[in-house]
Each structure stands twice: as structure tokens, then as C-alpha cells.
Amino acid sequence: MPAWARDLRTLALAVMLALGAVPAAAQTSDLVSHSAFRVCADPANDPMSMQDGSGYENRLAELIAAKLELPVRYTWYPMATGFIRNTLKAGKCDVVMGYAQGHELVLNSNHYMTSAYVLVVPADGPLADVTELSDPRLQGRSIGIVAGSPPATHMAKNGLIGKARPYRLVVDRRHESPAVDMLDDLEAGEIAAAVLWGPIAGPLVKRDHPGLKATPLLKEAAFPKLFYRITMGVRRGEKVWQRKLNSLIRRNQDEIDALLAEAGVPLITNMGDGVMEVGQ
């Protein structure tokens, strides 16, 4: 190639870079592993992720890895401040199995489930058919709530905070588990009800507290909403990897739904207006 042609090609590439017109693959380095499905996870986030592999997010990771024909490899880090910075963003792993849609720290895949906060009460008690926090039967009762979580706002609006029992929001789950403590307190009669994130409460109730009942809170119309779409989180800018996960989720949604339902996760419709019947 003549020197003038090489110079012209170099100039054209420089212009394309300046205008952002080069293909996406040329703009970002490919950090995603091709030899393993690398997952960032909390080692003690029962019932979601556990270092012994017993969490339902562990099983979801195994399902996706099998479709990719890759082994699962974990980077363990407590789900607290610095989690994304020290795992996904640092290039130590390629995906977080459960991340709320729209979070600015990650690039979200399409959602693979929608779930909601739940009210947990004794299945044979006087609150068994309560479906919303405005129900008069909750007045004057001690209700467990994770401090700072969205349903705390609804409890305040309905006059339920005065006698509420708060549990800490940010903890190291290797040493403390607010959800487990709250359900134990409920079963012991120390509180009358518990309000918890459904994907945590549902599996714990199914596994450890068969005498309790978890009801999704789908009738709380005011802000903040109590249902959320859950995605897989990847590094920002990794659109090719995002699209690959989107395709896997779409093609294997029935298996994903069955896995989550078996674990006890309360699945609801995308608009948060009803419970989803899996396998019906």
C-alpha cells in the first residue's frame, strides 16, 4: 500500500474515533472471560447466594453456565459498599446474578423476574388474610421492618412506625442476618408481622418457617413502589455480553421461572398487579 494511502486510512480512523463511529467491539476491550462464567456474589446472602452453593442464585448461575457450556467461577465479596467497585468493575468477574433494573452502577440485562415486598404473618393467625398495610387490623401491632427500606415509608403513612421494630439495612451477612432474625422473632411471638423483600422472605419461609405465610404487597398505590424487576448486572459498556445474556434469559425463561418458584420466590406480573402462576 502506498504511503499516501496508509496516511489517508490513519486519518480516516482518527476521524471515526473522534466521531464515535467505529464499531462497538473496537471501542471497548473485551474483559469477559471465555473460559468460565465468572460471577460476583456475597458468600453469605442466604437464601440467594451462598459460598456452599445452596442459594437459588447459585442454581441460576449453574443454569446459565450450562447453557454457555462453561464452568461457574466465583469472586466472593460481602454485598455492601464497594461491592461493584471491588468485583465487577475491577474485572474480577463478569456478572452479578441479581440486580434491580435501572441501577446506575451496572449495565442491566433484561429482567428475568419481577417480585415484591411481602407481609409475613402466622398462617393460622388473625392477620392471615391481610393484603395491604392500610388494613386496620395492623394498627397498634409491632411489625418488623428493615430500616430505610421502601415499605417503611408506607408504614409511616399508615401510622405503623410508632410500634415498629427496626432491623438494620446494611450488615455483613457473614455475621448478622436481619431477615432471619425478623422471622425468628415473628415465630417466637415477639412481633406480630414482618415486612421483607419477597425473594428473601419467600424462600426462608418455605424452608424454615412452614407455619408462616408471605403475602405480596401489591395494593400499595403511593410512592415508593414495592415491586421491582430483577436483572443480571454486567459492566457498563459491555453491550455484546448484555445482549448474549438477554438472549439466554429469553430462551430459558420457563426454566428460570420454575427454578425461582421451586425456591419459594414470589413471582409477580411485570406491572406488579398480580401473582404469576408458574407452570399453569
Coordinates of C-alpha atoms in Angstrom, one line a residue:
M1 CA 0.0 0.0 0.0
P2 CA 1.4 3.4 -0.9
A3 CA 2.4 5.7 1.9
W4 CA -0.3 8.3 1.0
A5 CA -2.9 5.6 1.2
R6 CA -1.8 4.5 4.7
D7 CA -1.8 8.1 5.8
L8 CA -5.3 8.5 4.5
R9 CA -6.5 5.4 6.2
T10 CA -5.0 6.5 9.5
L11 CA -6.6 9.9 9.2
A12 CA -10.0 8.3 8.4
L13 CA -9.7 6.1 11.5
A14 CA -8.8 9.1 13.7
V15 CA -11.9 11.0 12.4
M16 CA -14.1 7.9 13.1
L17 CA -12.8 7.6 16.6
A18 CA -13.4 11.3 17.2
L19 CA -17.0 11.0 16.0
G20 CA -17.6 7.7 17.8
A21 CA -18.3 5.9 14.6
V22 CA -16.1 2.9 15.0
P23 CA -17.8 -0.4 15.8
A24 CA -18.6 -1.1 19.4
A25 CA -16.1 -4.0 19.6
A26 CA -13.3 -1.6 18.7
Q27 CA -14.3 0.9 21.3
T28 CA -14.0 -1.3 24.4
S29 CA -11.7 -4.0 25.5
D30 CA -13.3 -7.4 26.0
L31 CA -12.9 -8.2 29.7
V32 CA -15.5 -11.1 29.7
S33 CA -13.9 -14.5 30.3
H34 CA -14.3 -17.1 27.5
S35 CA -13.2 -20.0 29.8
A36 CA -15.7 -19.6 32.8
F37 CA -18.9 -17.9 33.8
R38 CA -17.4 -15.6 36.3
V39 CA -19.9 -14.5 39.0
C40 CA -19.6 -11.8 41.6
A41 CA -21.6 -12.8 44.8
D42 CA -22.0 -12.4 48.5
P43 CA -20.8 -15.6 50.2
A44 CA -23.4 -15.5 53.0
N45 CA -26.5 -13.9 51.3
D46 CA -28.9 -16.7 52.3
P47 CA -31.2 -17.7 50.6
M48 CA -29.9 -16.1 47.4
S49 CA -26.1 -16.7 47.2
M50 CA -24.0 -18.9 49.5
Q51 CA -20.4 -20.0 49.3
D52 CA -21.5 -23.6 49.7
G53 CA -23.7 -23.3 46.5
S54 CA -27.0 -23.7 48.3
G55 CA -28.6 -20.4 47.2
Y56 CA -31.1 -20.1 44.4
E57 CA -28.8 -17.5 42.7
N58 CA -26.1 -20.2 42.7
R59 CA -28.5 -22.6 40.9
L60 CA -29.4 -19.8 38.5
A61 CA -25.7 -19.3 37.8
E62 CA -25.3 -23.0 37.2
L63 CA -28.2 -23.0 34.7
I64 CA -26.8 -20.1 32.7
A65 CA -23.3 -21.5 32.8
A66 CA -24.6 -24.9 31.5
K67 CA -26.3 -23.1 28.5
L68 CA -22.9 -21.4 27.8
E69 CA -21.1 -24.7 28.3
L70 CA -18.8 -23.1 30.8
P71 CA -18.0 -23.8 34.5
V72 CA -19.0 -21.3 37.1
R73 CA -16.2 -19.4 38.9
Y74 CA -17.0 -17.1 41.8
T75 CA -15.5 -13.9 43.2
W76 CA -16.8 -13.6 46.8
Y77 CA -17.3 -10.2 48.4
P78 CA -19.9 -9.0 51.0
M79 CA -22.9 -7.2 49.4
A80 CA -22.1 -3.8 50.9
T81 CA -20.5 -0.5 50.0
G82 CA -17.7 -1.2 47.4
F83 CA -19.2 -4.4 46.1
I84 CA -19.4 -3.5 42.5
R85 CA -16.1 -1.4 42.6
N86 CA -14.1 -4.3 44.0
T87 CA -15.6 -7.1 41.9
L88 CA -17.3 -6.4 38.6
K89 CA -15.7 -3.0 37.9
A90 CA -12.3 -4.4 38.9
G91 CA -12.6 -7.1 36.2
K92 CA -12.6 -10.0 38.7
C93 CA -15.9 -11.3 37.4
D94 CA -18.4 -10.6 34.6
V95 CA -21.9 -10.8 36.1
V96 CA -24.0 -10.2 39.3
M97 CA -26.9 -12.6 39.2
G98 CA -29.5 -10.3 40.9
Y99 CA -29.6 -6.6 40.4
A100 CA -32.6 -4.2 40.4
Q101 CA -33.4 -2.8 37.0
G102 CA -32.2 0.8 36.3
H103 CA -29.3 0.9 38.8
E104 CA -26.6 3.2 37.6
L105 CA -23.6 1.2 38.8
V106 CA -24.1 -1.6 36.2
L107 CA -25.5 -2.3 32.8
N108 CA -28.7 -4.3 33.3
S109 CA -29.7 -7.3 31.3
N110 CA -33.4 -7.7 30.5
H111 CA -35.2 -8.6 33.7
Y112 CA -35.7 -12.3 34.5
M113 CA -38.1 -11.9 37.3
T114 CA -40.4 -9.4 39.0
S115 CA -41.1 -9.7 42.7
A116 CA -42.3 -7.6 45.6
Y117 CA -42.1 -6.9 49.3
V118 CA -44.2 -9.2 51.3
L119 CA -46.1 -9.2 54.6
V120 CA -45.3 -12.3 56.7
V121 CA -47.7 -13.4 59.4
P122 CA -48.6 -16.6 61.2
A123 CA -50.7 -18.7 58.7
D124 CA -53.3 -19.5 61.2
G125 CA -53.5 -16.1 63.0
P126 CA -55.9 -13.2 62.8
L127 CA -53.7 -11.4 60.2
A128 CA -53.6 -14.3 57.8
D129 CA -55.7 -12.6 55.1
V130 CA -54.3 -9.1 55.4
T131 CA -53.1 -7.9 51.9
E132 CA -52.2 -4.2 52.4
L133 CA -50.5 -2.0 55.0
S134 CA -53.6 0.2 55.4
D135 CA -55.6 -2.7 56.9
P136 CA -57.0 -1.5 60.3
R137 CA -56.0 -4.9 61.9
L138 CA -52.4 -3.9 61.7
Q139 CA -52.9 -0.8 63.9
G140 CA -51.2 -0.9 67.3
R141 CA -49.2 -4.0 66.5
S142 CA -45.4 -4.5 66.5
I143 CA -44.3 -5.0 62.9
G144 CA -40.7 -5.9 61.9
I145 CA -39.2 -3.7 59.2
V146 CA -35.8 -3.2 57.7
A147 CA -34.9 0.4 58.5
G148 CA -34.7 2.6 55.4
S149 CA -36.4 0.0 53.0
P150 CA -39.2 1.2 50.7
P151 CA -42.1 -0.2 52.7
A152 CA -41.0 1.8 55.8
T153 CA -42.4 4.9 54.0
H154 CA -45.8 3.2 53.5
M155 CA -45.8 2.1 57.2
A156 CA -45.2 5.7 58.2
K157 CA -48.1 6.9 56.1
N158 CA -50.3 4.3 57.7
G159 CA -49.3 5.1 61.3
L160 CA -47.5 1.9 61.8
I161 CA -44.0 3.2 62.6
G162 CA -44.6 4.1 66.3
K163 CA -44.6 0.4 67.4
A164 CA -42.5 -1.0 64.6
R165 CA -39.4 -2.9 65.4
P166 CA -36.5 -1.8 63.1
Y167 CA -33.8 -4.1 61.8
R168 CA -30.6 -2.9 60.2
L169 CA -30.4 -2.4 56.5
V170 CA -26.6 -2.7 55.8
V171 CA -24.9 -5.6 57.5
D172 CA -22.2 -8.2 56.8
R173 CA -24.4 -11.2 56.3
R174 CA -21.5 -13.5 57.4
H175 CA -22.1 -12.2 60.9
E176 CA -25.7 -10.9 61.0
S177 CA -28.9 -11.6 59.2
P178 CA -31.8 -9.2 59.7
A179 CA -34.3 -11.3 57.7
V180 CA -33.5 -14.5 59.6
D181 CA -33.7 -12.6 62.9
M182 CA -37.0 -11.0 62.0
L183 CA -38.7 -14.2 61.0
D184 CA -37.4 -15.9 64.2
D185 CA -38.8 -13.1 66.2
L186 CA -42.1 -13.4 64.4
E187 CA -42.3 -17.1 65.1
A188 CA -41.4 -16.5 68.7
G189 CA -44.3 -14.1 69.1
E190 CA -42.1 -11.0 69.7
I191 CA -43.6 -9.2 66.7
A192 CA -47.0 -9.6 65.1
A193 CA -45.9 -9.4 61.5
A194 CA -42.8 -8.8 59.3
V195 CA -42.3 -6.8 56.1
L196 CA -39.5 -8.1 54.0
W197 CA -38.2 -8.3 50.4
G198 CA -40.1 -11.3 48.9
P199 CA -37.1 -13.0 47.2
I200 CA -35.5 -13.2 50.7
A201 CA -38.6 -13.9 52.8
G202 CA -40.3 -16.4 50.5
P203 CA -37.6 -19.0 50.4
L204 CA -36.8 -18.6 54.1
V205 CA -40.5 -19.1 55.0
K206 CA -40.8 -22.1 52.7
R207 CA -37.6 -23.7 54.1
D208 CA -37.6 -22.8 57.8
H209 CA -41.0 -21.4 58.8
P210 CA -43.8 -23.5 57.4
G211 CA -46.2 -22.0 60.0
L212 CA -45.8 -18.6 58.5
K213 CA -47.4 -17.0 55.4
A214 CA -45.9 -14.5 53.0
T215 CA -48.3 -12.2 51.0
P216 CA -47.0 -9.9 48.3
L217 CA -47.9 -6.3 48.9
L218 CA -49.4 -5.4 45.6
K219 CA -52.0 -2.8 46.7
E220 CA -49.8 0.0 47.9
A221 CA -50.5 2.6 45.2
A222 CA -48.5 5.5 46.6
F223 CA -44.7 6.1 46.0
P224 CA -42.4 4.3 46.5
K225 CA -43.4 1.2 44.6
L226 CA -42.9 -2.1 46.3
F227 CA -42.3 -4.3 43.3
Y228 CA -39.1 -4.4 41.3
R229 CA -37.8 -6.1 38.2
I230 CA -34.6 -8.0 38.8
T231 CA -31.9 -8.4 36.1
M232 CA -28.3 -9.6 35.8
G233 CA -25.8 -6.8 36.1
V234 CA -22.7 -6.5 33.8
R235 CA -20.0 -3.9 33.4
R236 CA -21.2 -0.7 31.8
G237 CA -20.3 -0.6 28.0
E238 CA -20.3 -4.4 27.6
K239 CA -23.3 -4.4 25.2
V240 CA -22.4 -7.6 23.4
W241 CA -22.3 -9.5 26.7
Q242 CA -25.5 -7.9 27.8
R243 CA -27.2 -9.0 24.5
K244 CA -25.9 -12.5 24.9
L245 CA -27.4 -12.7 28.4
N246 CA -30.7 -11.2 27.2
S247 CA -30.9 -14.0 24.6
L248 CA -30.2 -16.7 27.2
I249 CA -32.9 -15.3 29.5
R250 CA -35.5 -15.1 26.8
R251 CA -34.8 -18.6 25.6
N252 CA -34.8 -20.2 29.0
Q253 CA -37.4 -18.1 30.9
D254 CA -39.6 -21.1 31.7
E255 CA -36.7 -22.9 33.3
I256 CA -35.7 -19.8 35.3
D257 CA -39.3 -19.3 36.5
A258 CA -39.5 -22.9 37.6
L259 CA -36.2 -22.7 39.5
L260 CA -37.3 -19.5 41.3
A261 CA -40.8 -20.9 42.1
E262 CA -39.3 -24.1 43.5
A263 CA -37.1 -21.9 45.8
G264 CA -40.1 -20.1 47.1
V265 CA -39.6 -16.7 45.4
P266 CA -42.9 -14.9 45.0
L267 CA -43.1 -14.1 41.3
I268 CA -45.5 -11.4 40.1
T269 CA -46.5 -9.9 36.8
N270 CA -44.3 -7.3 35.1
M271 CA -46.7 -4.5 36.0
G272 CA -46.9 -5.6 39.7
D273 CA -50.6 -6.1 39.6
G274 CA -50.9 -9.9 40.3
V275 CA -49.2 -13.1 41.3
M276 CA -47.7 -15.1 38.5
E277 CA -48.8 -18.7 38.3
V278 CA -45.7 -20.7 37.2
G279 CA -46.5 -23.8 35.1
Q280 CA -50.2 -23.0 34.8

